[in-house]
């Protein structure tokens, strides 16, 4: 049986995955709470299966993820997240056969199928992940232009302001700012605040003295 590493910072998700793996007779299940801890565990268990929510972990961008996967090329990864951009999914899937993709709000049967597939060293892509890849292939790669409001929110996030602080400054609700944030991530094809900060720097919206990582 395989060793598994759960790299997810949602307690409920960790609990559910651990119970599922124990029922399936996993050899051993370990927890990682950050990138450094994950690498440390992979050094001990190079052929482990990693169950990762990339959007909740401290990866700067997908390049770091791909570098670690390449370094531990005997490992296999199941990406389990609420939201992953089509650009991200397409890149990791095309870059390495080590990655399977399912979504947290998808049916439990997909997670079980993914676990079954990796136990036989096969990749599993959920139906939604496949649709994302096909859609991305068909679309012209022209990024949507951010609105003035979205640009201002990008700058505020890069300056280290929280969603609540941005909402207060803009006399908006937290829900409105959260919706803007999701739209910004979708338009820019990014998944984390780190990637947004890099965009803000490249676009000249902030300089290095104005943001916090």
Coordinates of C-alpha atoms in Angstrom, one line a residue, residues 32-141:
X32 CA 2.0 18.7 6.1
X33 CA 1.0 22.3 7.1
X34 CA 3.4 24.2 4.9
X35 CA 5.7 23.8 1.9
X36 CA 8.8 23.2 4.1
X37 CA 7.0 20.4 6.0
X38 CA 5.8 18.9 2.8
X39 CA 9.3 18.7 1.4
X40 CA 10.6 17.2 4.7
X41 CA 8.0 14.5 4.5
X42 CA 8.8 13.8 0.8
X43 CA 12.4 13.3 1.7
X44 CA 11.4 10.4 3.9
X45 CA 8.7 9.1 1.7
X46 CA 9.7 9.8 -1.9
X47 CA 7.0 7.7 -3.5
X48 CA 4.1 9.0 -1.4
X49 CA 0.8 10.3 -2.8
X50 CA 0.3 14.0 -1.9
X51 CA -3.3 15.3 -1.5
X52 CA -2.9 19.0 -1.9
X53 CA -5.1 22.1 -1.8
X54 CA -2.7 24.4 -3.7
X55 CA -4.9 27.5 -3.0
X56 CA -4.5 27.1 0.8
X57 CA -0.7 26.3 0.8
X58 CA 2.3 28.7 0.8
X59 CA 3.4 28.1 -2.8
X60 CA 4.5 31.3 -4.5
X61 CA 3.3 30.1 -7.9
X62 CA 2.9 26.9 -9.8
X63 CA 6.6 26.9 -10.8
X64 CA 7.5 26.0 -7.2
X65 CA 4.9 23.2 -7.2
X66 CA 6.3 21.8 -10.5
X67 CA 9.9 22.0 -9.2
X68 CA 9.1 20.0 -6.1
X69 CA 7.2 17.4 -8.1
X70 CA 10.1 17.1 -10.4
X71 CA 12.5 16.8 -7.5
X72 CA 10.5 13.9 -6.1
X73 CA 9.6 12.3 -9.3
X74 CA 8.4 9.1 -7.7
X75 CA 5.6 11.0 -5.9
X76 CA 2.1 11.4 -7.2
X77 CA -0.2 14.3 -6.5
X78 CA -4.0 14.7 -6.3
X79 CA -4.9 18.4 -6.4
X80 CA -8.1 18.9 -4.4
X81 CA -9.3 22.5 -4.3
X82 CA -12.5 24.6 -4.4
X83 CA -11.2 26.7 -7.2
X84 CA -8.3 26.3 -9.7
X85 CA -8.0 28.4 -12.8
X86 CA -8.1 26.6 -16.2
X87 CA -4.7 28.1 -17.0
X88 CA -3.2 26.5 -13.8
X89 CA -4.8 23.1 -14.5
X90 CA -3.7 23.0 -18.1
X91 CA -0.1 23.9 -17.2
X92 CA 0.4 21.4 -14.4
X93 CA -1.4 18.6 -16.3
X94 CA 0.7 19.2 -19.4
X95 CA 3.9 19.7 -17.5
X96 CA 3.8 16.4 -15.5
X97 CA 1.9 13.1 -15.5
X98 CA 2.2 13.1 -11.7
X99 CA -0.8 15.3 -11.2
X100 CA -4.5 14.3 -10.9
X101 CA -7.2 16.9 -10.3
X102 CA -10.5 16.8 -8.5
X103 CA -12.7 19.5 -6.8
X104 CA -13.8 19.7 -3.2
X105 CA -17.4 20.5 -4.3
X106 CA -17.5 17.6 -6.7
X107 CA -18.9 14.1 -5.9
X108 CA -17.1 11.9 -3.4
X109 CA -16.9 9.2 -6.1
X110 CA -14.4 11.3 -8.0
X111 CA -12.1 11.5 -5.0
X112 CA -12.4 7.7 -4.6
X113 CA -11.7 7.2 -8.3
X114 CA -8.6 9.4 -8.1
X115 CA -7.3 7.5 -5.1
X116 CA -7.9 4.2 -6.9
X117 CA -6.2 5.5 -10.0
X118 CA -3.0 6.7 -8.3
X119 CA -2.8 3.4 -6.4
X120 CA -2.2 1.9 -9.8
X121 CA 0.1 4.7 -10.9
X122 CA -2.5 6.2 -13.2
X123 CA -3.7 9.8 -13.5
X124 CA -7.2 10.8 -12.8
X125 CA -8.8 14.0 -14.1
X126 CA -12.4 14.9 -13.0
X127 CA -14.9 15.8 -15.6
X128 CA -14.7 19.5 -14.7
X129 CA -10.9 19.5 -15.0
X130 CA -11.2 18.0 -18.4
X131 CA -13.8 20.6 -19.4
X132 CA -11.5 23.3 -18.2
X133 CA -8.6 22.0 -20.2
X134 CA -10.7 21.7 -23.4
X135 CA -12.2 25.2 -22.9
X136 CA -8.8 26.7 -22.3
X137 CA -7.5 25.1 -25.5
X138 CA -10.4 26.6 -27.5
X139 CA -10.2 30.1 -26.1
X140 CA -7.8 32.7 -27.4
X141 CA -5.3 33.5 -24.8

